[in-house]
GROMACS .gro file of C-alpha atoms in nm:
model
  188
    1GLN     CA    1   5.899  10.019  -7.060
    2ILE     CA    2   5.676  10.237  -6.794
    3PRO     CA    3   5.608  10.165  -6.462
    4TYR     CA    4   5.325   9.933  -6.350
    5ARG     CA    5   5.142  10.171  -6.124
    6PHE     CA    6   5.124  10.443  -6.474
    7VAL     CA    7   5.015  10.186  -6.646
    8TYR     CA    8   4.677  10.147  -6.403
    9LEU     CA    9   4.607  10.509  -6.334
   10LEU     CA   10   4.578  10.550  -6.668
   11ALA     CA   11   4.370  10.271  -6.723
   12ALA     CA   12   4.133  10.464  -6.467
   13ALA     CA   13   4.222  10.722  -6.626
   14ILE     CA   14   4.030  10.611  -6.961
   15MET     CA   15   3.737  10.475  -6.725
   16VAL     CA   16   3.605  10.856  -6.730
   17ALA     CA   17   3.520  10.830  -7.062
   18PRO     CA   18   3.256  10.553  -7.028
   19LEU     CA   19   3.106  10.704  -6.706
   20VAL     CA   20   3.066  11.025  -6.896
   21VAL     CA   21   2.880  10.825  -7.147
   22LEU     CA   22   2.622  10.662  -6.964
   23PHE     CA   23   2.549  10.952  -6.793
   24ARG     CA   24   2.540  11.147  -7.131
   25LEU     CA   25   2.296  10.926  -7.328
   26ARG     CA   26   2.106  10.766  -7.015
   27PRO     CA   27   1.992  10.398  -7.171
   28PHE     CA   28   1.640  10.415  -7.331
   29GLY     CA   29   1.361  10.142  -7.217
   30ASP     CA   30   1.354   9.932  -6.931
   31LEU     CA   31   1.568   9.695  -6.819
   32GLN     CA   32   1.412   9.342  -6.797
   33VAL     CA   33   1.511   9.155  -6.529
   34GLY     CA   34   1.371   8.807  -6.417
   35ARG     CA   35   1.380   8.639  -6.149
   36LEU     CA   36   1.647   8.372  -5.984
   37LYS     CA   37   1.311   8.167  -6.037
   38ASP     CA   38   1.278   8.254  -6.410
   39VAL     CA   39   1.635   8.183  -6.478
   40PHE     CA   40   1.598   7.854  -6.311
   41GLY     CA   41   1.281   7.798  -6.486
   42VAL     CA   42   1.524   7.780  -6.816
   43LEU     CA   43   1.669   7.421  -6.706
   44LYS     CA   44   1.280   7.237  -6.738
   45ASN     CA   45   1.406   7.305  -7.136
   46ARG     CA   46   1.613   6.906  -7.215
   47LYS     CA   47   1.766   7.097  -7.507
   48ALA     CA   48   1.886   7.367  -7.359
   49VAL     CA   49   2.006   7.191  -7.045
   50SER     CA   50   2.170   6.992  -7.318
   51PHE     CA   51   2.345   7.263  -7.508
   52LEU     CA   52   2.490   7.425  -7.202
   53LEU     CA   53   2.579   7.078  -7.027
   54PHE     CA   54   2.744   6.927  -7.395
   55MET     CA   55   2.904   7.245  -7.548
   56VAL     CA   56   2.940   7.540  -7.376
   57LEU     CA   57   3.103   7.434  -7.041
   58PRO     CA   58   3.344   7.226  -7.175
   59ILE     CA   59   3.412   7.512  -7.480
   60TYR     CA   60   3.469   7.771  -7.230
   61ALA     CA   61   3.656   7.532  -6.972
   62CYS     CA   62   3.911   7.496  -7.315
   63SER     CA   63   3.889   7.890  -7.355
   64VAL     CA   64   4.092   7.896  -7.079
   65PHE     CA   65   4.401   7.665  -7.290
   66ILE     CA   66   4.577   8.074  -7.397
   67SER     CA   67   4.526   8.230  -7.073
   68TYR     CA   68   4.737   7.921  -6.907
   69VAL     CA   69   4.988   7.727  -7.144
   70THR     CA   70   5.099   8.047  -7.293
   71PRO     CA   71   5.230   8.187  -7.000
   72LEU     CA   72   5.435   7.854  -6.860
   73ALA     CA   73   5.538   7.784  -7.230
   74VAL     CA   74   5.690   8.125  -7.327
   75ASP     CA   75   5.866   8.123  -7.018
   76ALA     CA   76   5.990   7.747  -7.101
   77TYR     CA   77   6.128   7.885  -7.414
   78GLY     CA   78   6.278   8.173  -7.290
   79PHE     CA   79   6.148   8.463  -7.393
   80SER     CA   80   6.000   8.721  -7.226
   81ALA     CA   81   5.666   8.798  -7.094
   82THR     CA   82   5.637   9.074  -7.335
   83VAL     CA   83   5.621   8.805  -7.544
   84VAL     CA   84   5.349   8.656  -7.352
   85SER     CA   85   5.129   8.976  -7.344
   86ALA     CA   86   5.196   9.028  -7.720
   87LEU     CA   87   5.047   8.668  -7.782
   88LEU     CA   88   4.712   8.670  -7.555
   89LEU     CA   89   4.690   9.032  -7.757
   90ALA     CA   90   4.724   8.895  -8.051
   91ASN     CA   91   4.485   8.639  -8.004
   92TYR     CA   92   4.229   8.883  -7.869
   93LEU     CA   93   4.226   9.161  -8.166
   94ILE     CA   94   4.216   8.840  -8.431
   95SER     CA   95   3.910   8.737  -8.212
   96ALA     CA   96   3.794   9.077  -8.231
   97TYR     CA   97   3.846   9.232  -8.584
   98ALA     CA   98   3.770   8.885  -8.730
   99SER     CA   99   3.477   8.826  -8.588
  100PRO     CA  100   3.241   9.036  -8.853
  101TYR     CA  101   3.432   8.865  -9.154
  102MET     CA  102   3.445   8.546  -9.042
  103THR     CA  103   3.065   8.523  -8.844
  104ARG     CA  104   2.932   8.622  -9.239
  105VAL     CA  105   3.164   8.338  -9.388
  106VAL     CA  106   3.032   8.113  -9.195
  107SER     CA  107   2.690   8.179  -9.117
  108LYS     CA  108   2.611   8.151  -9.534
  109ARG     CA  109   2.758   7.844  -9.526
  110PHE     CA  110   2.625   7.648  -9.220
  111THR     CA  111   2.363   7.646  -8.940
  112SER     CA  112   2.453   7.770  -8.635
  113THR     CA  113   2.446   7.383  -8.440
  114VAL     CA  114   2.671   7.325  -8.705
  115ALA     CA  115   2.867   7.600  -8.702
  116CYS     CA  116   2.888   7.494  -8.329
  117ILE     CA  117   2.973   7.109  -8.404
  118LEU     CA  118   3.258   7.265  -8.620
  119TYR     CA  119   3.411   7.540  -8.335
  120VAL     CA  120   3.391   7.241  -8.120
  121VAL     CA  121   3.648   7.080  -8.332
  122LEU     CA  122   3.827   7.301  -8.413
  123CYS     CA  123   3.939   7.431  -8.084
  124ALA     CA  124   3.992   7.046  -7.989
  125ALA     CA  125   4.244   6.985  -8.286
  126ILE     CA  126   4.413   7.307  -8.236
  127ILE     CA  127   4.485   7.206  -7.835
  128ALA     CA  128   4.554   6.844  -7.975
  129ALA     CA  129   4.788   6.984  -8.194
  130TYR     CA  130   4.963   7.218  -7.978
  131THR     CA  131   4.978   6.860  -7.710
  132LEU     CA  132   5.165   6.657  -7.949
  133PHE     CA  133   5.419   6.895  -8.086
  134PRO     CA  134   5.481   7.179  -7.825
  135SER     CA  135   5.698   7.437  -7.969
  136MET     CA  136   5.705   7.814  -8.039
  137PRO     CA  137   5.570   7.772  -8.382
  138MET     CA  138   5.338   7.588  -8.266
  139LEU     CA  139   5.208   7.833  -7.969
  140LEU     CA  140   5.170   8.042  -8.241
  141VAL     CA  141   4.970   7.865  -8.534
  142VAL     CA  142   4.735   7.773  -8.127
  143VAL     CA  143   4.714   8.171  -8.090
  144VAL     CA  144   4.575   8.176  -8.445
  145GLY     CA  145   4.336   7.980  -8.469
  146LEU     CA  146   4.167   7.993  -8.178
  147GLY     CA  147   4.139   8.297  -8.245
  148LEU     CA  148   4.023   8.256  -8.600
  149ALA     CA  149   3.831   7.985  -8.439
  150ASP     CA  150   3.649   8.223  -8.144
  151ALA     CA  151   3.609   8.481  -8.401
  152PHE     CA  152   3.288   8.300  -8.542
  153GLY     CA  153   3.225   8.054  -8.242
  154THR     CA  154   3.128   8.297  -7.958
  155GLY     CA  155   2.877   8.446  -8.146
  156MET     CA  156   2.718   8.087  -8.319
  157MET     CA  157   2.650   7.957  -7.985
  158THR     CA  158   2.469   8.186  -7.831
  159ASP     CA  159   2.273   8.164  -8.169
  160ALA     CA  160   2.249   7.794  -8.114
  161TYR     CA  161   2.183   7.836  -7.760
  162THR     CA  162   1.877   8.061  -7.798
  163ARG     CA  163   1.715   7.856  -8.121
  164THR     CA  164   1.661   7.559  -7.854
  165ARG     CA  165   1.399   7.725  -7.680
  166GLY     CA  166   1.182   7.560  -7.902
  167THR     CA  167   0.821   7.580  -7.713
  168TYR     CA  168   0.889   7.678  -7.436
  169ALA     CA  169   0.809   8.022  -7.253
  170TYR     CA  170   1.099   8.179  -7.088
  171HIS     CA  171   1.189   8.530  -7.221
  172ASP     CA  172   1.559   8.522  -7.375
  173ASN     CA  173   1.711   8.712  -7.035
  174ASP     CA  174   1.618   8.446  -6.859
  175ALA     CA  175   1.781   8.198  -7.075
  176LEU     CA  176   2.125   8.403  -7.142
  177VAL     CA  177   2.162   8.406  -6.719
  178ALA     CA  178   2.179   8.083  -6.768
  179TYR     CA  179   2.453   8.055  -7.032
  180ILE     CA  180   2.662   8.335  -6.904
  181LEU     CA  181   2.643   8.111  -6.571
  182MET     CA  182   2.761   7.845  -6.745
  183THR     CA  183   3.031   8.004  -6.897
  184ARG     CA  184   3.179   8.128  -6.615
  185ILE     CA  185   3.168   7.743  -6.431
  186GLY     CA  186   3.302   7.660  -6.804
  187VAL     CA  187   3.639   7.941  -6.715
  188THR     CA  188   3.682   7.845  -6.361
   0.00000   0.00000   0.00000
């Protein structure tokens, strides 16, 4: 019920706290920044490239499902923009707060590779269920289901990806830069 201008000004004011903390704590250690050549060196690893193309790219391409479909569907069902915000917030909160528990449970039962496959299958099944049975109650199931899947899936994907290095001689930082670039490509 407050104007957008006030919300954005409040957000700007909140950003002062991280700046103060950053200047007071001064992070320790040198930041290892690889060259672009080193990042492309990761692409010599077939396992890493396969993982990026066939796991990371598709899952991040599907990750926009919530942010794309929710506003359109909620509007089509006749609800307000506040419901859109509430659903998106619920998805993000479920993902964030369930993450430690879900990751612990899943990692005790499955290897990171199997957990990645489970993550992809769950996301595909949830999206397919909404596509076959579109309704507001099913959208709620999708929001919760994808939030729970993301709670363990994103961390397990990073772990499985870093394990593809094998005997290749590159830094994890370089591999993670390639991973992040692929996630951005997937989201776009």
